[in-house]
Coordinates of C-alpha atoms and ligand atoms in Angstrom, one line a residue:
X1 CA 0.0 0.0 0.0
X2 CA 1.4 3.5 -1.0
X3 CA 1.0 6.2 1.7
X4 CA 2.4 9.6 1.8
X5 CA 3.4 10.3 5.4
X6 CA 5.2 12.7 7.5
X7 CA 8.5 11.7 8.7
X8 CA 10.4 14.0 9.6
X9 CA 10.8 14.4 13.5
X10 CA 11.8 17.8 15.2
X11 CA 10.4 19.8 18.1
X12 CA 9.5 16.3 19.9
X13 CA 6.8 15.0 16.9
X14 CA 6.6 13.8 13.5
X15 CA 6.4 16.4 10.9
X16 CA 5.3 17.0 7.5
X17 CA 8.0 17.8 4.6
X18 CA 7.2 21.0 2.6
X19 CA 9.1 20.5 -0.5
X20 CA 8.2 19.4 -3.9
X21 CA 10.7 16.5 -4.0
X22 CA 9.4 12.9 -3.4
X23 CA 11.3 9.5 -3.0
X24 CA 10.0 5.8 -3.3
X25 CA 10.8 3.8 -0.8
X26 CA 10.7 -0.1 -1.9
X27 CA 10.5 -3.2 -0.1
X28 CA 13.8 -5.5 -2.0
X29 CA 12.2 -8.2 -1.2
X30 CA 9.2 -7.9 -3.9
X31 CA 10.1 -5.1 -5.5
X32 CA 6.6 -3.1 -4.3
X33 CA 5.8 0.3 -3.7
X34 CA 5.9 0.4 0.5
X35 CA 5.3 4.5 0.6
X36 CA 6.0 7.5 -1.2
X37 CA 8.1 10.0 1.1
X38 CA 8.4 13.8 0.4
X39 CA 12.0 15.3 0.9
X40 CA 13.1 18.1 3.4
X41 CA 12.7 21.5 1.9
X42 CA 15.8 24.0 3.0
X43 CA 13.0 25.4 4.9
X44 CA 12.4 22.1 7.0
X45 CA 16.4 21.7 7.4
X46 CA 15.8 25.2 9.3
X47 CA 13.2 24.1 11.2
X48 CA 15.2 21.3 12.2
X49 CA 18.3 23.2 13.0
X50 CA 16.2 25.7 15.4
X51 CA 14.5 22.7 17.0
X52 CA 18.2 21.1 17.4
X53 CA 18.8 24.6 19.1
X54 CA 16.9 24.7 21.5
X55 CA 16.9 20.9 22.2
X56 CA 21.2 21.7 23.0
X57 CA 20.1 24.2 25.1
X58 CA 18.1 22.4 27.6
X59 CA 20.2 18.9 26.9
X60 CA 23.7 20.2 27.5
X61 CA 22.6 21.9 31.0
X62 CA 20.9 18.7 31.8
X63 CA 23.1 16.7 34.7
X64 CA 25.0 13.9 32.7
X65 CA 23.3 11.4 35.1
X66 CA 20.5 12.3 34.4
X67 CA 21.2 12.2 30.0
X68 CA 22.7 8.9 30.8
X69 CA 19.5 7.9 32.7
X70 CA 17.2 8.8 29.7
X71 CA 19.9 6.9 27.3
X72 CA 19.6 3.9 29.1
X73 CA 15.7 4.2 29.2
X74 CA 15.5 4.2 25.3
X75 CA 17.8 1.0 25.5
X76 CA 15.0 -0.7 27.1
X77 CA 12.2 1.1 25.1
X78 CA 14.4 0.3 21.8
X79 CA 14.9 -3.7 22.9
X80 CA 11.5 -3.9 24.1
X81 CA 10.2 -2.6 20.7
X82 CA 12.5 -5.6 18.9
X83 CA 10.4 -7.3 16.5
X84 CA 8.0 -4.4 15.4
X85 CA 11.3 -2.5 14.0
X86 CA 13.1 -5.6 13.0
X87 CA 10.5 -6.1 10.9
X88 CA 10.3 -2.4 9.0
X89 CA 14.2 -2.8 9.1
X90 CA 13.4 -6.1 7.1
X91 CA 11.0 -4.3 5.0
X92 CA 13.1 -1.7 3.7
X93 CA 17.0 -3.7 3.9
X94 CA 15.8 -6.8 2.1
X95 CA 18.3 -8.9 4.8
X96 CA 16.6 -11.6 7.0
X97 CA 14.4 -11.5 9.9
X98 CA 17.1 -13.3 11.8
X99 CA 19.5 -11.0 12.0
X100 CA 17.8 -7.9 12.4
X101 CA 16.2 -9.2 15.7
X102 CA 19.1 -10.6 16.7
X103 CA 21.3 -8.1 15.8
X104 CA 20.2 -4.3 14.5
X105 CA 18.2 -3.2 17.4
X106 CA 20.5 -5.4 19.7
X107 CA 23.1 -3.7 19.0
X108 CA 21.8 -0.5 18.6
X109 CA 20.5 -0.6 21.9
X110 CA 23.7 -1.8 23.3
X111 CA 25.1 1.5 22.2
X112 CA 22.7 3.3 23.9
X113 CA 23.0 1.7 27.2
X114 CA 26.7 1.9 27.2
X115 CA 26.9 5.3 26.5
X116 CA 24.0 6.0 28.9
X117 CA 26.1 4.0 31.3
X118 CA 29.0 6.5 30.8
X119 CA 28.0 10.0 30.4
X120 CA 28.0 10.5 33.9
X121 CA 31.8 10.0 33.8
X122 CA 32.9 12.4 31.2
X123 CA 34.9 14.4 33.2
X124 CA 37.9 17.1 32.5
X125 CA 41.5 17.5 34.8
X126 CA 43.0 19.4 37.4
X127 CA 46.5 20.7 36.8
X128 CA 48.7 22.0 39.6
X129 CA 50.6 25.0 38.4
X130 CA 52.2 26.2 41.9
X131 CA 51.1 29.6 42.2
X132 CA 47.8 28.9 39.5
X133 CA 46.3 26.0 38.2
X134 CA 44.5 25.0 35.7
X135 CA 41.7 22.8 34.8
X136 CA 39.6 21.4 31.6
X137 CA 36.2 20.5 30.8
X138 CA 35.2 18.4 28.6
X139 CA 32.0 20.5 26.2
X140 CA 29.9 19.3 24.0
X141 CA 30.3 20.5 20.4
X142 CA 26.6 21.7 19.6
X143 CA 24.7 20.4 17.4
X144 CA 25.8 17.3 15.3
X145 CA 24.6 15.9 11.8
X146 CA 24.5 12.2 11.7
X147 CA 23.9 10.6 7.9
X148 CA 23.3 7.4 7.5
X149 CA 23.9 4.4 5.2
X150 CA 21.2 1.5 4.0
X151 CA 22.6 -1.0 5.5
X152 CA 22.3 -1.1 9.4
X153 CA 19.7 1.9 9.3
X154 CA 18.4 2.0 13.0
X155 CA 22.1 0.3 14.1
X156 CA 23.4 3.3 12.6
X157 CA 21.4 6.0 13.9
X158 CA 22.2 4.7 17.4
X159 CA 26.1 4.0 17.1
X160 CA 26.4 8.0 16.3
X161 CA 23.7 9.5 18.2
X162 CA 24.1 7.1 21.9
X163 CA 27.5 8.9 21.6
X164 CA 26.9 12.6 20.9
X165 CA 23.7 12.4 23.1
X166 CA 25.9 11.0 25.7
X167 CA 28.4 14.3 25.3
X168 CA 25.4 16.5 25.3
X169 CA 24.9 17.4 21.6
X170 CA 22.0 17.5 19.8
X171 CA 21.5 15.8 16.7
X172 CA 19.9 16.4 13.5
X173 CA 19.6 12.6 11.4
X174 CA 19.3 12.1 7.7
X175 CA 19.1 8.3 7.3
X176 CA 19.9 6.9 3.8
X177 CA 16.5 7.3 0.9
X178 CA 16.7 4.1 0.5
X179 CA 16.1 3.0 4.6
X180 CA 14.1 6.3 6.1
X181 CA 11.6 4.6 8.2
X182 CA 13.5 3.1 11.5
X183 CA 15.0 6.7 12.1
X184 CA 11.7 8.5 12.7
X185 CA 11.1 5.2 15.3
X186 CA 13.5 5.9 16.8
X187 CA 13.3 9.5 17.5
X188 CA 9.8 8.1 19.1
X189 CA 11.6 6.0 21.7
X190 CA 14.2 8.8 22.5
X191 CA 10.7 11.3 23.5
X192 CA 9.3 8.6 25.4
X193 CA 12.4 8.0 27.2
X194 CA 12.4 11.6 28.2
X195 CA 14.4 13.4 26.0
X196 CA 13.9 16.6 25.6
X197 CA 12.5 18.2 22.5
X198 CA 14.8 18.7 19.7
X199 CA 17.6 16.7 20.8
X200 CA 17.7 14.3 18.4
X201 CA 15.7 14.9 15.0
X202 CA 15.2 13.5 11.9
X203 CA 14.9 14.7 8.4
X204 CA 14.9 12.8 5.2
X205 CA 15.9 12.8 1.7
X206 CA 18.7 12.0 -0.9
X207 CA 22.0 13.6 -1.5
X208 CA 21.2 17.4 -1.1
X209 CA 19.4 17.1 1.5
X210 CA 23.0 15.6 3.2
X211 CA 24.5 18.6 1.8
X212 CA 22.1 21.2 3.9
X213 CA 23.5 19.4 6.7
X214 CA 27.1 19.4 5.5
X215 CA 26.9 23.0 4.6
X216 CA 24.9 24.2 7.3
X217 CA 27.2 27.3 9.5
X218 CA 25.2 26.1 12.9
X219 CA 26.0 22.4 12.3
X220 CA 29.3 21.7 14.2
X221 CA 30.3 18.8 13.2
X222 CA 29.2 15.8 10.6
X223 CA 29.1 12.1 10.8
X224 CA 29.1 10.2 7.7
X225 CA 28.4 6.4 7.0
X226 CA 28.6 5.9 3.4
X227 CA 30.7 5.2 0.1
X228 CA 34.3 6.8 -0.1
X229 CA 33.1 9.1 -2.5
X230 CA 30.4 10.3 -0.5
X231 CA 33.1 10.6 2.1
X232 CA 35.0 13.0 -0.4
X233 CA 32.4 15.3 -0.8
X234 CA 31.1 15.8 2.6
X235 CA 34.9 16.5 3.8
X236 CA 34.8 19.3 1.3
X237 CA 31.7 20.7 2.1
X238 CA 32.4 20.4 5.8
X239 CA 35.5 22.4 5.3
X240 CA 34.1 25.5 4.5
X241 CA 32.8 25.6 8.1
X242 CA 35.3 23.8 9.5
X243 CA 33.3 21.0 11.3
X244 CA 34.5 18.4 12.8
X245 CA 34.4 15.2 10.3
X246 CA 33.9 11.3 10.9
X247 CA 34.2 9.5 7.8
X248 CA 32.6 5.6 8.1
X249 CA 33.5 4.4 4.4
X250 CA 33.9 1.7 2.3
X251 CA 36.0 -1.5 2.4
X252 CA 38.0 -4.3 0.1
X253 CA 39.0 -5.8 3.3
X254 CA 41.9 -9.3 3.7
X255 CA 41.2 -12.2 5.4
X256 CA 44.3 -14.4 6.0
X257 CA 44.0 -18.3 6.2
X258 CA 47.4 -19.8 7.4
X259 CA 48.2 -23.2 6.6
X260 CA 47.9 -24.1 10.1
X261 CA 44.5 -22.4 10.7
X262 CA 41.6 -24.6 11.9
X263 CA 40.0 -24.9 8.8
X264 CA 36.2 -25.5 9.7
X265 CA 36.8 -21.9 11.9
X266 CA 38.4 -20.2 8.8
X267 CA 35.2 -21.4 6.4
X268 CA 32.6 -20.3 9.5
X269 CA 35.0 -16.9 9.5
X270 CA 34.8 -16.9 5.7
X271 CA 31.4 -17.0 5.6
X272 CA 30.5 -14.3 7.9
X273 CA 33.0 -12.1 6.2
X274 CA 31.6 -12.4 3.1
X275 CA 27.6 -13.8 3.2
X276 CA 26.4 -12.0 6.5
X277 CA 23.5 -9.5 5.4
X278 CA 24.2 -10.5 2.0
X279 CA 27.6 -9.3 1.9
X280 CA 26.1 -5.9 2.4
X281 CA 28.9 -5.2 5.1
X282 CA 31.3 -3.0 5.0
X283 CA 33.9 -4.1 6.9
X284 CA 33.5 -7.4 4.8
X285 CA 36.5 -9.5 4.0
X286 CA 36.0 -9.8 0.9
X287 CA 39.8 -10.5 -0.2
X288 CA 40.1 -14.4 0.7
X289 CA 44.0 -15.2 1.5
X290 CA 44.5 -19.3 1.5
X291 CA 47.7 -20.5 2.3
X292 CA 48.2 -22.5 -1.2
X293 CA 49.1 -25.8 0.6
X294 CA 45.5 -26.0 2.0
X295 CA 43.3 -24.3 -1.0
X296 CA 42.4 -27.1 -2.0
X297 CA 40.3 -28.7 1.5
X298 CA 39.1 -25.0 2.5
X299 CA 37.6 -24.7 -1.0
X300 CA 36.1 -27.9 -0.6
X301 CA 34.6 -26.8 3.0
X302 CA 33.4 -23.5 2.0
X303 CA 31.4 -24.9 -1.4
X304 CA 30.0 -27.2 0.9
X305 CA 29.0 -25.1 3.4
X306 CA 28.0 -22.3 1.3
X307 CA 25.4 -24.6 -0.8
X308 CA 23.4 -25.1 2.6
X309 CA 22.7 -21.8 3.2
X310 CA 19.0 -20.9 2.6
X311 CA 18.1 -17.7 0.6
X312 CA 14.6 -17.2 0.6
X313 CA 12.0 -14.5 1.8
X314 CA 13.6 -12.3 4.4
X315 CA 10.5 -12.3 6.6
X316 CA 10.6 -16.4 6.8
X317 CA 13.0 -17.1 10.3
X318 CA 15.2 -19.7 8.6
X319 CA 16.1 -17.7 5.8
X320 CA 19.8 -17.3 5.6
X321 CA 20.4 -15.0 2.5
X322 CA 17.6 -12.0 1.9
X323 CA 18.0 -9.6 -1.2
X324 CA 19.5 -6.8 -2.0
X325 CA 18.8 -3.4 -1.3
X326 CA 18.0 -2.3 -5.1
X327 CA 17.3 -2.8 -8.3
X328 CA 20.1 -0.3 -9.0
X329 CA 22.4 -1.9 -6.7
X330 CA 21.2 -6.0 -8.1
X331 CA 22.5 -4.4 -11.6
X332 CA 25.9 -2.8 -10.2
X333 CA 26.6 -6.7 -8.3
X334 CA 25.6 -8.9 -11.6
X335 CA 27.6 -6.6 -13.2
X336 CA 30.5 -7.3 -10.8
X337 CA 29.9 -10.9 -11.3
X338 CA 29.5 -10.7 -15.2
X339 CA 32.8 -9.1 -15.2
X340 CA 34.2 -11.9 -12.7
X341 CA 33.6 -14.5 -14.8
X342 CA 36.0 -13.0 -17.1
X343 CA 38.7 -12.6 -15.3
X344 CA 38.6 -15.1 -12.3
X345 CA 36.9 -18.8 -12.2
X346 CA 33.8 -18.8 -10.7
X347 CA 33.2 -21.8 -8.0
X348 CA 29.7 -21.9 -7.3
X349 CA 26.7 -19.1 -6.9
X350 CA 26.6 -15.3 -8.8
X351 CA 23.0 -16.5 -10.1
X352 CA 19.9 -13.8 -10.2
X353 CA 16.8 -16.0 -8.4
X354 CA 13.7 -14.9 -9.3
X355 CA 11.7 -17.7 -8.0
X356 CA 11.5 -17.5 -4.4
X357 CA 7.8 -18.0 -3.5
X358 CA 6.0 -15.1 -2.9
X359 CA 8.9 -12.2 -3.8
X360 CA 8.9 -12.9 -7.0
X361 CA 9.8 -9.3 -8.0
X362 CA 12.5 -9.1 -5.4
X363 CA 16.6 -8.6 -5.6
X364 CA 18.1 -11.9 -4.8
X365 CA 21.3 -13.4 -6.2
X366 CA 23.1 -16.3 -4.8
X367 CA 26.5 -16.0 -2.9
X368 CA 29.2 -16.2 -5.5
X369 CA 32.6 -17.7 -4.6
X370 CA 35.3 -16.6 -6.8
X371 CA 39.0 -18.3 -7.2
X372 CA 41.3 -15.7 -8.5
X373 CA 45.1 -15.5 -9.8
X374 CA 45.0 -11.9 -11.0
X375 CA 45.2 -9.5 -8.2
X376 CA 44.5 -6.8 -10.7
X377 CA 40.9 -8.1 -11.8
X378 CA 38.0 -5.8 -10.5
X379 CA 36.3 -7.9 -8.6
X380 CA 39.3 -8.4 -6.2
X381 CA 40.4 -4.4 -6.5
X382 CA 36.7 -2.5 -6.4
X383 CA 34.3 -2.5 -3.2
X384 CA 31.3 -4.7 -4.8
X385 CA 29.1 -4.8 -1.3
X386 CA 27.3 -7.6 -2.2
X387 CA 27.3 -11.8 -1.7
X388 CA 30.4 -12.3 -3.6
X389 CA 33.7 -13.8 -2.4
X390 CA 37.1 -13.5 -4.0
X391 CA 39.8 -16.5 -3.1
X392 CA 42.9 -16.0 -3.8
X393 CA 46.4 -18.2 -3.0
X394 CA 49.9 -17.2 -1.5
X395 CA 53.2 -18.6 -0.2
X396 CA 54.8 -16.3 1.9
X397 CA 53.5 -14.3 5.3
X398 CA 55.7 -11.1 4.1
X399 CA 54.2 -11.7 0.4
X400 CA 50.6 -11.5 1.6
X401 CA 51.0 -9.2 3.8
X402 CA 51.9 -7.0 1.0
X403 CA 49.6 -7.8 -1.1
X404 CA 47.1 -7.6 1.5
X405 CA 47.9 -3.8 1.8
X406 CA 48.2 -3.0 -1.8
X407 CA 44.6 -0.9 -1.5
X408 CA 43.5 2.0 -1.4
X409 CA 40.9 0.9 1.5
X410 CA 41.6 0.0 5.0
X411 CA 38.8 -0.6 6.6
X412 CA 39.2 -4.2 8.5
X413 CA 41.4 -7.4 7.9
X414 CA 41.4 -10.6 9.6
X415 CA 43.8 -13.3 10.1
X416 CA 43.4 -17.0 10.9
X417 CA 45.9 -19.4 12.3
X418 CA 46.8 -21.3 15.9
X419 CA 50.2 -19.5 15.8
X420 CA 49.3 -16.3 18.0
X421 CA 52.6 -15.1 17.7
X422 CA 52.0 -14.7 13.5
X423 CA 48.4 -13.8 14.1
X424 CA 50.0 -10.7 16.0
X425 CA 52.8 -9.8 13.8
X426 CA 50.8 -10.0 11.1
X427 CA 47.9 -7.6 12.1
X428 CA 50.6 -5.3 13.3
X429 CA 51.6 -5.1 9.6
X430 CA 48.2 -4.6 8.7
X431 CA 46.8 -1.0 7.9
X432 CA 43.7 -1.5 8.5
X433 CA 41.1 -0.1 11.5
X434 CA 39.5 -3.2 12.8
X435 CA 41.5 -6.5 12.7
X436 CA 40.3 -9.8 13.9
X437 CA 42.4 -12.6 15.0
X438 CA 40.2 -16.0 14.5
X439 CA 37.3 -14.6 14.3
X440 CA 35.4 -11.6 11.5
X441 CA 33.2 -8.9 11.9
X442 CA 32.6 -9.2 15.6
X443 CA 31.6 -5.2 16.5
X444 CA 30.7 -5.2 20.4
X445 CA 29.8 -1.7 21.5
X446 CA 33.1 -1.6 23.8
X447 CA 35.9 -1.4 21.1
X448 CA 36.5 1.2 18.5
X449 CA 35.7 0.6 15.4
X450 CA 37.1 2.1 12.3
X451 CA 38.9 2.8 9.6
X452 CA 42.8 3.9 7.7
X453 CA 43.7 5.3 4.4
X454 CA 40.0 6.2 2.2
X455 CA 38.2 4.2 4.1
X456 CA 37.7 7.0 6.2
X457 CA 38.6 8.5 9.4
X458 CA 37.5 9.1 13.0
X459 CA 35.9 5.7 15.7
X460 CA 32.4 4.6 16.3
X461 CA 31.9 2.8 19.3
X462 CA 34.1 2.9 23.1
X463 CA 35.8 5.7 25.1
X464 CA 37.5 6.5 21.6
X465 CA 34.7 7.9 20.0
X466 CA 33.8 10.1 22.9
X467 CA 36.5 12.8 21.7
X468 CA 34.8 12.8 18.5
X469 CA 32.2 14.5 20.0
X470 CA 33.3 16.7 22.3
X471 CA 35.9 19.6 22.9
X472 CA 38.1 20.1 25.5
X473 CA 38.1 23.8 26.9
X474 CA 41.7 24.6 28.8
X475 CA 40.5 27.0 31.9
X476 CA 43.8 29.0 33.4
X477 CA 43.4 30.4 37.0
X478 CA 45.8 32.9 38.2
X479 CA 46.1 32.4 42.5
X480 CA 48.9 35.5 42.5
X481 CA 49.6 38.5 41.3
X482 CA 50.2 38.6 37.4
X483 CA 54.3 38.8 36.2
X484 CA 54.1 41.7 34.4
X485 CA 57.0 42.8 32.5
X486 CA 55.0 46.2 31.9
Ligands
LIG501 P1 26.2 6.5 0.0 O1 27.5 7.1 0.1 O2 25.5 6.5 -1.4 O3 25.1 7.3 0.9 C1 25.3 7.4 2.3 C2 24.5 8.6 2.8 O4 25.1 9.8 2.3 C3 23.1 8.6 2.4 O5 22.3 9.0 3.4 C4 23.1 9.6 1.2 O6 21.8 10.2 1.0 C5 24.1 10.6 1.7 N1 24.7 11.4 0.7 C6 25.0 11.1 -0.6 N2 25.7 12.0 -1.2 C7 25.8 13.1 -0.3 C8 26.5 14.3 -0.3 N3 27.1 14.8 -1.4 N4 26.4 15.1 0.8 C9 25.8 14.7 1.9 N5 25.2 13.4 2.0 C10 25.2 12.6 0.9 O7 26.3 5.1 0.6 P2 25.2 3.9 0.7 O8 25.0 3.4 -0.7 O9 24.0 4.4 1.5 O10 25.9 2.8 1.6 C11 26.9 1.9 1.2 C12 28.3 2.4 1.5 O11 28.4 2.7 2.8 C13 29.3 1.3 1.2 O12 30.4 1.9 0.5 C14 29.7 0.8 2.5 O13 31.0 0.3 2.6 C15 29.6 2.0 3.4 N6 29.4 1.7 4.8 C16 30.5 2.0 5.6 C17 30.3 1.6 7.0 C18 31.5 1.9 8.0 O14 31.2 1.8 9.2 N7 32.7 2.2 7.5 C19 29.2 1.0 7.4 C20 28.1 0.8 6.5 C21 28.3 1.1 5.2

């Protein structure tokens, strides 16, 4: 059913959009019509900003218990509203019941409680200067634009505002076109938790509406979740305000398999890297390093393995593999895999499915499993962000470590093998963000997460990423009388 509704969210309610500009949003899993959604005017983006105004004012002389108290209260509201948004997530991602309920509120929540849990300890120092001292404070920045990508939509939201809520920002949210729904839902649960009005706010719409936000003078600072070209253009329209910039990007990630890795771990590890969310993961390791003297039984594994995995209707619990987010983006990864074919041997998978009962309109193609010899081909250079993993074969630990850094990405990079001693070399060598040692794209709330080189800059996620958020003001007290040499 197509509805026209308002969602945009500022002053503490939903709002209507006033410009002329509409967007479809489209379930992937049938390729229907869900609702038609009308874009942010400039005019709305100013309405936003003043409500965002006023929302700093009260939030940042709020005490920090009691913003961490209201934090933790949409934790609980968020987890106890699970299934109703895993299932609009679901609707508008295309990726599987399953793991939205288990994961994208889950974790989204998590970030909100841990945050919650420490905004009462944000604290400044105390330096002893003899005859002065001095002493800092740790102040929020004002208000914050968060943009989001299509991926983990409400997971999103949450990982960048628990942490500039927690600092005592306000935020103004633009989730991605294709994912708007979850955002305004969540800006519900923050009012019922108590928040005050115009703290955190939503408004929607494609590219320009982003750039409002990234050109806005009363916008302070700008988190971005999105390609590296996004990320490109939002650091060169934040610079001409000088706001403060986080840059979530894109990936081509390694993953390592050492000869003398546990094999059945490195196919599970494989498979998450690569088939999780249908390889609509940024952080993916999508870059599949075998130790040539055991290609040969991982390969085996992982075709094995990967045939048993159930794609199907995203709704359905036991389905394994949902669709993709677009029809756009289904063109851009048979593309990919068109291309593959030529210049790599393809193993099993790559196929557009069109028969999955009941979605029969929908965006599904089967995880594709590549073997590769050329490291030049595209599908092992360019980030494809979809089901489709790239093997490849070396010799040496200092060759593949080379090799594994020949990109202009660093997102993430993994390693697998029982010698811990390599495992740690190896990821010290490694320029990427986020490496994982026997184990892949494992994100708990508590570590940093993020990237080197174009796949961005700046944390999301533990102590780290409070800095991004705040500023630290330097406070001088003179206890004598000043040393004048006038
Ligand atoms: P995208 O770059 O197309 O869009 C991201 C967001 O930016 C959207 O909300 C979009 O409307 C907005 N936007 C686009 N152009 C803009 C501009 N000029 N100014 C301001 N805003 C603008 O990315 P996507 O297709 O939504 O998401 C997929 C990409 O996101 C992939 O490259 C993926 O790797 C990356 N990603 C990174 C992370 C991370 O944590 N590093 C996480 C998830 C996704």
């Amino acid at each position: 059913m197509v509805e026209q509704n308002s969602f945009l969210y500022y002053d503490g309610a939903k709002r209507e959009a006033t410009s002329d500009r509409y967007f479809d949003n489209i379930n992937p899993a049938t390729g229907k019509l869900t609702h038609t959604i009308r874009s942010a005017s400039a005019d709305d983006v100013e309405a936003a900003v003043r409500s965002a105004a006023s929302g700093f004012q009260v939030w940042s002389a709020m005490s920090p218990t009691e913003r961490g108290r209201i934090l933790r209260k949409a934790a609980e509201i968020l987890r106890s509203r699970n299934e109703e948004i895993a299932k609009i997530e679901v609707e508008d991602t295309g990726k599987p019941l399953s793991e939205a309920i288990s994961v994208d509120i889950h974790s989204g929540a998590d970030a909100l409680e841990y945050y919650g849990g420490i905004a009462a300890s944000l604290h400044g120092e105390h330096y002893d200067l003899g005859g002065s001292f001095a002493y800092t404070r740790r102040e929020p920045l004002g208000i914050c634009a968060g943009i989001g990508a299509w991926n983990y939509p409400v997971q999103i939201a949450c990982w960048k505002s628990a942490p500039a809520l927690a600092c005592g920002n306000a935020m103004i949210f633009k989730p991605a076109e294709l994912t708007p729904r979850s955002a305004v839902l969540l800006a519900e649960v923050f009012t019922e938790a108590g928040l005050p009005d115009g703290v955190f706010n939503v408004v929607q719409g494609e590219a320009e509406v982003g750039q409002m936000l990234t050109r806005h003078p009363k916008i302070r600072k700008v988190s971005l979740t999105g390609e590296v070209g996004t990320g490109k253009k939002v650091m060169a329209d934040a610079a001409a305000t000088l706001k403060h910039v986080t840059l979530e990007l894109g990936g081509k990630s390694p993953l390592i398999i050492f000869d003398d890795a546990d094999l059945d771990e490195a196919v599970n590890g494989a498979m998450l890297a690569n088939f999780y969310t249908q390889g609509e993961i940024c952080s993916n390791g999508t870059r599949v390093y075998v130790a040539e003297s055991v290609k040969a039984s991982f390969l085996e594994k992982l075709v094995a393995k990967t045939k048993q995995l159930k794609l199907g209707d995203p709704i359905e619990m036991d389905t394994q593999v949902g669709a993709l987010i677009s029809e756009g983006h289904l063109k851009k990864v048979l593309n990919y895999i068109e291309q593959g074919k030529k210049e790599a041997k393809l193993i099993i998978g790559g196929d557009r499915r069109t028969d999955v009962e009941g979605c029969y309109g929908g965006y599904f193609v089967t995880p594709a499993i590549f073997e590769a010899n050329e490291e030049s081909a595209s599908i092992v250079q360019e980030e494809i962000f979809g089901p489709v993993m790239t093997v490849l074969t070396f010799k040496e630990e200092k060759e593949v470590v080379q090799r594994a850094n020949d990109t202009i990405y660093g997102l993430a990079a993994g390693v697998f093998t029982r010698d811990l001693a390599r495992a740690h070399r190896v990821v010290h060598q490694l320029e990427a963000g986020m490496c994982w040692i026997n184990n892949y794209n494992i994100t708990p709330v508590e570590i940093p997460f993020g990237p080197y080189k174009q796949s961005g800059m700046g944390k999301e996620n533990g102590l780290a990423t409070l800095n991004a958020y705040s500023q630290l003001k330097t406070i001088y007290v003179e206890m004598d009388k000043i040393d004048s040499p006038y």
